[in-house]
Short mmCIF file of C-alpha atoms in Angstrom, two decimals:
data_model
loop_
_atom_site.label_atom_id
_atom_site.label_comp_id
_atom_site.label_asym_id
_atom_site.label_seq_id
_atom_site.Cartn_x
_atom_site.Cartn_y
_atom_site.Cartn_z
CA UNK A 29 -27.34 -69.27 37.79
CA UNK A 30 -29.38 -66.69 36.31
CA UNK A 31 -26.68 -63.94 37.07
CA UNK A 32 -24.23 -66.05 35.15
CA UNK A 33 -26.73 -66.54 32.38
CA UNK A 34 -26.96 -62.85 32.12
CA UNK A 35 -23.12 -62.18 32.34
CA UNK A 36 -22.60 -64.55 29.27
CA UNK A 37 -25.65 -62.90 27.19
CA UNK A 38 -23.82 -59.51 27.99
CA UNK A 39 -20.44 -60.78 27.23
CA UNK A 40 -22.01 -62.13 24.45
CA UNK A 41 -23.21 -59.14 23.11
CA UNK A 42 -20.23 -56.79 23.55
CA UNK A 43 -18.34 -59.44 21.56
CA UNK A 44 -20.61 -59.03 19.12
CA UNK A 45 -20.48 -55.27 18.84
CA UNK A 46 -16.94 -55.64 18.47
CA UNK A 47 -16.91 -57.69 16.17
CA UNK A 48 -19.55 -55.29 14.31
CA UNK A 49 -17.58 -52.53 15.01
CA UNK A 50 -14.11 -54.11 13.83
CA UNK A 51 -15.85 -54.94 10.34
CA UNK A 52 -17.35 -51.70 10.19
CA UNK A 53 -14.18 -49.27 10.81
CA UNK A 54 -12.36 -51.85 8.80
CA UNK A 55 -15.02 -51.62 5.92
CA UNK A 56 -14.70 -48.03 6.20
CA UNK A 57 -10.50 -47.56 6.36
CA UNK A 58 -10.93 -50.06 3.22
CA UNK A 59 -13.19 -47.76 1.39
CA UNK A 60 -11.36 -44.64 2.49
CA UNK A 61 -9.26 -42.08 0.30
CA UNK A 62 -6.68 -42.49 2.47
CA UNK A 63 -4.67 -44.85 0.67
CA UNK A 64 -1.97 -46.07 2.67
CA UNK A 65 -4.68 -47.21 5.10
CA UNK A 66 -6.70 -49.13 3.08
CA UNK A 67 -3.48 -50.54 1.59
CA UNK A 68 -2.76 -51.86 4.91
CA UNK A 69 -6.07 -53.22 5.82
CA UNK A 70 -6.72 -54.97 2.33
CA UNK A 71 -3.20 -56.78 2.47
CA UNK A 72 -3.69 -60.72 3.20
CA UNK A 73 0.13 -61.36 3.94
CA UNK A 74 0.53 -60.37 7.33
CA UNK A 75 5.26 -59.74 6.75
CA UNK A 76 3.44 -56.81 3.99
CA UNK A 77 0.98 -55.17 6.14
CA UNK A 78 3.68 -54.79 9.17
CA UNK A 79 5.84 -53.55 6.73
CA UNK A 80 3.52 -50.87 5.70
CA UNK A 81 2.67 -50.10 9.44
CA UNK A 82 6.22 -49.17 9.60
CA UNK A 83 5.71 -46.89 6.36
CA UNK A 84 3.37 -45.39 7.23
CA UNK A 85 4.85 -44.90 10.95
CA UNK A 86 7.61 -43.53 9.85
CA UNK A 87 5.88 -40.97 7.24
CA UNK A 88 3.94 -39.83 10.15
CA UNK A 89 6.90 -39.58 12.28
CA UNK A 90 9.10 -37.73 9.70
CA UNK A 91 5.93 -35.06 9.17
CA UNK A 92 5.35 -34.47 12.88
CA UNK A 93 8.92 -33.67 12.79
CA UNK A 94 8.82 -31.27 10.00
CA UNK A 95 5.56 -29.65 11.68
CA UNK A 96 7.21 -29.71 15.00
CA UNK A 97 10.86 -27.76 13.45
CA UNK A 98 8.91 -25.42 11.70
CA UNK A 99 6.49 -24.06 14.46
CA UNK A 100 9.77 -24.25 16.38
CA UNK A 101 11.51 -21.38 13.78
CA UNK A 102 8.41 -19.43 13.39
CA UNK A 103 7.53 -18.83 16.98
CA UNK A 104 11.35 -17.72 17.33
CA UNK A 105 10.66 -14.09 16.49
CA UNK A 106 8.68 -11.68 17.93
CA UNK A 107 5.08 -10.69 16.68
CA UNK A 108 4.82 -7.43 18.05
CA UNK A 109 3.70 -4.92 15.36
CA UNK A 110 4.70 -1.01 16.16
CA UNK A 111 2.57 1.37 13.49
CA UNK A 112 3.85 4.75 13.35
CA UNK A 113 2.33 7.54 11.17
CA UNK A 114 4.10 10.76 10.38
CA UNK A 115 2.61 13.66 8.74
CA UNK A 116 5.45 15.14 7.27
CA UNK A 117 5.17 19.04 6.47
CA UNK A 118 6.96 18.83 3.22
CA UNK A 119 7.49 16.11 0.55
CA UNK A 120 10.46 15.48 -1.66
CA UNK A 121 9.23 15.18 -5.53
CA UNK A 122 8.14 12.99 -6.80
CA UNK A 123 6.35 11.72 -3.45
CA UNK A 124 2.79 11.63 -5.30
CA UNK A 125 2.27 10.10 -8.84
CA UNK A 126 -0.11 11.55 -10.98
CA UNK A 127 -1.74 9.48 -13.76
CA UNK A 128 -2.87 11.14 -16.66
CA UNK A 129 -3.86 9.58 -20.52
CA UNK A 130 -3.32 12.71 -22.00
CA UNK A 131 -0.44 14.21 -21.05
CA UNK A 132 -0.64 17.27 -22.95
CA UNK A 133 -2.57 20.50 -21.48
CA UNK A 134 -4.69 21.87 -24.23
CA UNK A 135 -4.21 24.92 -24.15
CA UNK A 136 -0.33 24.81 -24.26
CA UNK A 137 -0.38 22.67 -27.27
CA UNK A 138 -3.30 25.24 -29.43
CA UNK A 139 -1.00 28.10 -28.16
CA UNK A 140 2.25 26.83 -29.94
CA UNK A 141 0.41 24.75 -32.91
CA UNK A 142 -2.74 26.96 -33.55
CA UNK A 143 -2.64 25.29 -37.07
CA UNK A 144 -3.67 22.27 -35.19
CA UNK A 145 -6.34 23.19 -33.34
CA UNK A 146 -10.10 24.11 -34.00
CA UNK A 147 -12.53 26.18 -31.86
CA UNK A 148 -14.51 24.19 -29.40
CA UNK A 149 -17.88 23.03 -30.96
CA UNK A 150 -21.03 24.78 -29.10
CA UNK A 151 -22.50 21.49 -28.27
CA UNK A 152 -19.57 19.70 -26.57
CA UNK A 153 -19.02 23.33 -24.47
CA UNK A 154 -23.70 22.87 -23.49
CA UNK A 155 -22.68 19.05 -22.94
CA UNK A 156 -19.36 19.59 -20.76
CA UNK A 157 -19.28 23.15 -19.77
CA UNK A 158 -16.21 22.05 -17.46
CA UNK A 159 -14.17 21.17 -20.37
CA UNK A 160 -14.65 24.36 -21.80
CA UNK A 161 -14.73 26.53 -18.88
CA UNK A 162 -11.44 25.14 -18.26
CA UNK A 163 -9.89 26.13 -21.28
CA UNK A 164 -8.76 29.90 -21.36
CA UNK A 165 -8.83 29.71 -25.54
CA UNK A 166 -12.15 28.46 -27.33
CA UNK A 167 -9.56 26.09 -28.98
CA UNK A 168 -9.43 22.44 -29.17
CA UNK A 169 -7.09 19.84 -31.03
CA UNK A 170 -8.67 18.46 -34.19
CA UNK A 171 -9.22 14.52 -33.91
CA UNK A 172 -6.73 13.69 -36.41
CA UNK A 173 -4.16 15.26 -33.55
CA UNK A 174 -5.51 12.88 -30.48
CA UNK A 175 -3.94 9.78 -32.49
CA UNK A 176 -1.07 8.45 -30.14
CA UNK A 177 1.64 8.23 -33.13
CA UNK A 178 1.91 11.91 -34.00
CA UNK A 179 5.40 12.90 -33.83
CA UNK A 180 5.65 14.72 -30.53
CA UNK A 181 9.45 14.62 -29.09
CA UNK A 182 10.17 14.28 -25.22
CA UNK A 183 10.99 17.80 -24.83
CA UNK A 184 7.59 18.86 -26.34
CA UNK A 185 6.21 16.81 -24.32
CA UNK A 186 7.77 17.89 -21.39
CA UNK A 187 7.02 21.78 -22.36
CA UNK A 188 3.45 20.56 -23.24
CA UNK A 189 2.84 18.70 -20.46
CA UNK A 190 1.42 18.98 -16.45
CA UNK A 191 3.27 20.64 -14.20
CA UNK A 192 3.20 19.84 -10.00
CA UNK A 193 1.59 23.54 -9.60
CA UNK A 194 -1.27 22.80 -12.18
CA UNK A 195 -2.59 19.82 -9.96
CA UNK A 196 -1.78 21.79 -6.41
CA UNK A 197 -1.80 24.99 -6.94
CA UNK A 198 -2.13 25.79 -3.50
CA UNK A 199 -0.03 23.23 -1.89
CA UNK A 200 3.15 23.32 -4.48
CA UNK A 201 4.57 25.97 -1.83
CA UNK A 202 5.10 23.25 0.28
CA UNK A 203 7.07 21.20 -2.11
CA UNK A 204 11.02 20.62 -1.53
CA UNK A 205 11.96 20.69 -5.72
CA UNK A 206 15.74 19.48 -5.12
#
């Protein structure tokens, strides 16, 4: 009869886990942020909890569904990727784009306004020799020319402005200009 004593103390305590167990997922679906779960566990009347079962069922149903269509399109087409790089010899203008605040080369602007324009100050030439090694004249706008509204039409501009060649020099023989 021991054996038998045993068996009940062990059936005992499994029924007992279970029963700790139950409350403790139950205390936990209750608690959780997962609303229509704890909806269903904290409902009493047992005709609303089915009926939210079947909610609920159905909501999961319905999204597998939508999962299960769309992983169905995507994997329709193919995912092969084919890279190809071509080094052409010549490029069509305007295949490069050149981005420049000032527009206007210096030294075209002090050769057709000279009025304008000011010889370069010795200390900007010791501070930037570049900038003044650059420009075949000593001249330099004055500051009240730099202002953005001075009346400058689009052909001046255009006259004024950068040309392909002064960027590539070199390389502006291998420009198609159609």
């Amino acid at each position: 009869m021991s054996s038998s004593a045993s068996d009940d103390k062990a059936l005992g305590d499994r029924k007992v886990k279970r029963k700790n167990l139950k409350k403790y997922v139950s205390k936990v679906f209750k608690e959780s942020s997962v609303t229509a779960v704890s909806s269903i566990l904290s409902t009493v009347d047992i005709r609303r909890k089915v009926f939210r079962m079947i909610v609920l069922i159905l909501c999961l149903t319905g999204f597998l569904y939508q999962c299960v269509k769309f992983l169905e399109y995507a994997f329709q087409y193919p995912t092969d990727l084919e890279i190809s790089i071509d080094k052409p010899t010549s490029l069509e203008v305007p295949a490069y784009t050149f981005c420049n605040d000032n527009g206007i080369v210096r030294s075209k602007y002090c050769a057709k306004y000279p009025d304008h324009c000011t010889l370069s100050d010795e200390l900007v030439c010791k501070k930037y020799p570049k900038y003044c090694a650059a420009n075949n004249s000593a001249l330099m706008p004055r500051n009240e020319y730099y202002m953005p509204d001075i009346d400058i039409t689009l052909e001046e501009i255009t006259e004024l402005g950068h040309n392909l060649s002064d960027f590539l020099p070199a390389a502006s023989a291998g420009f198609d200009d159609d």
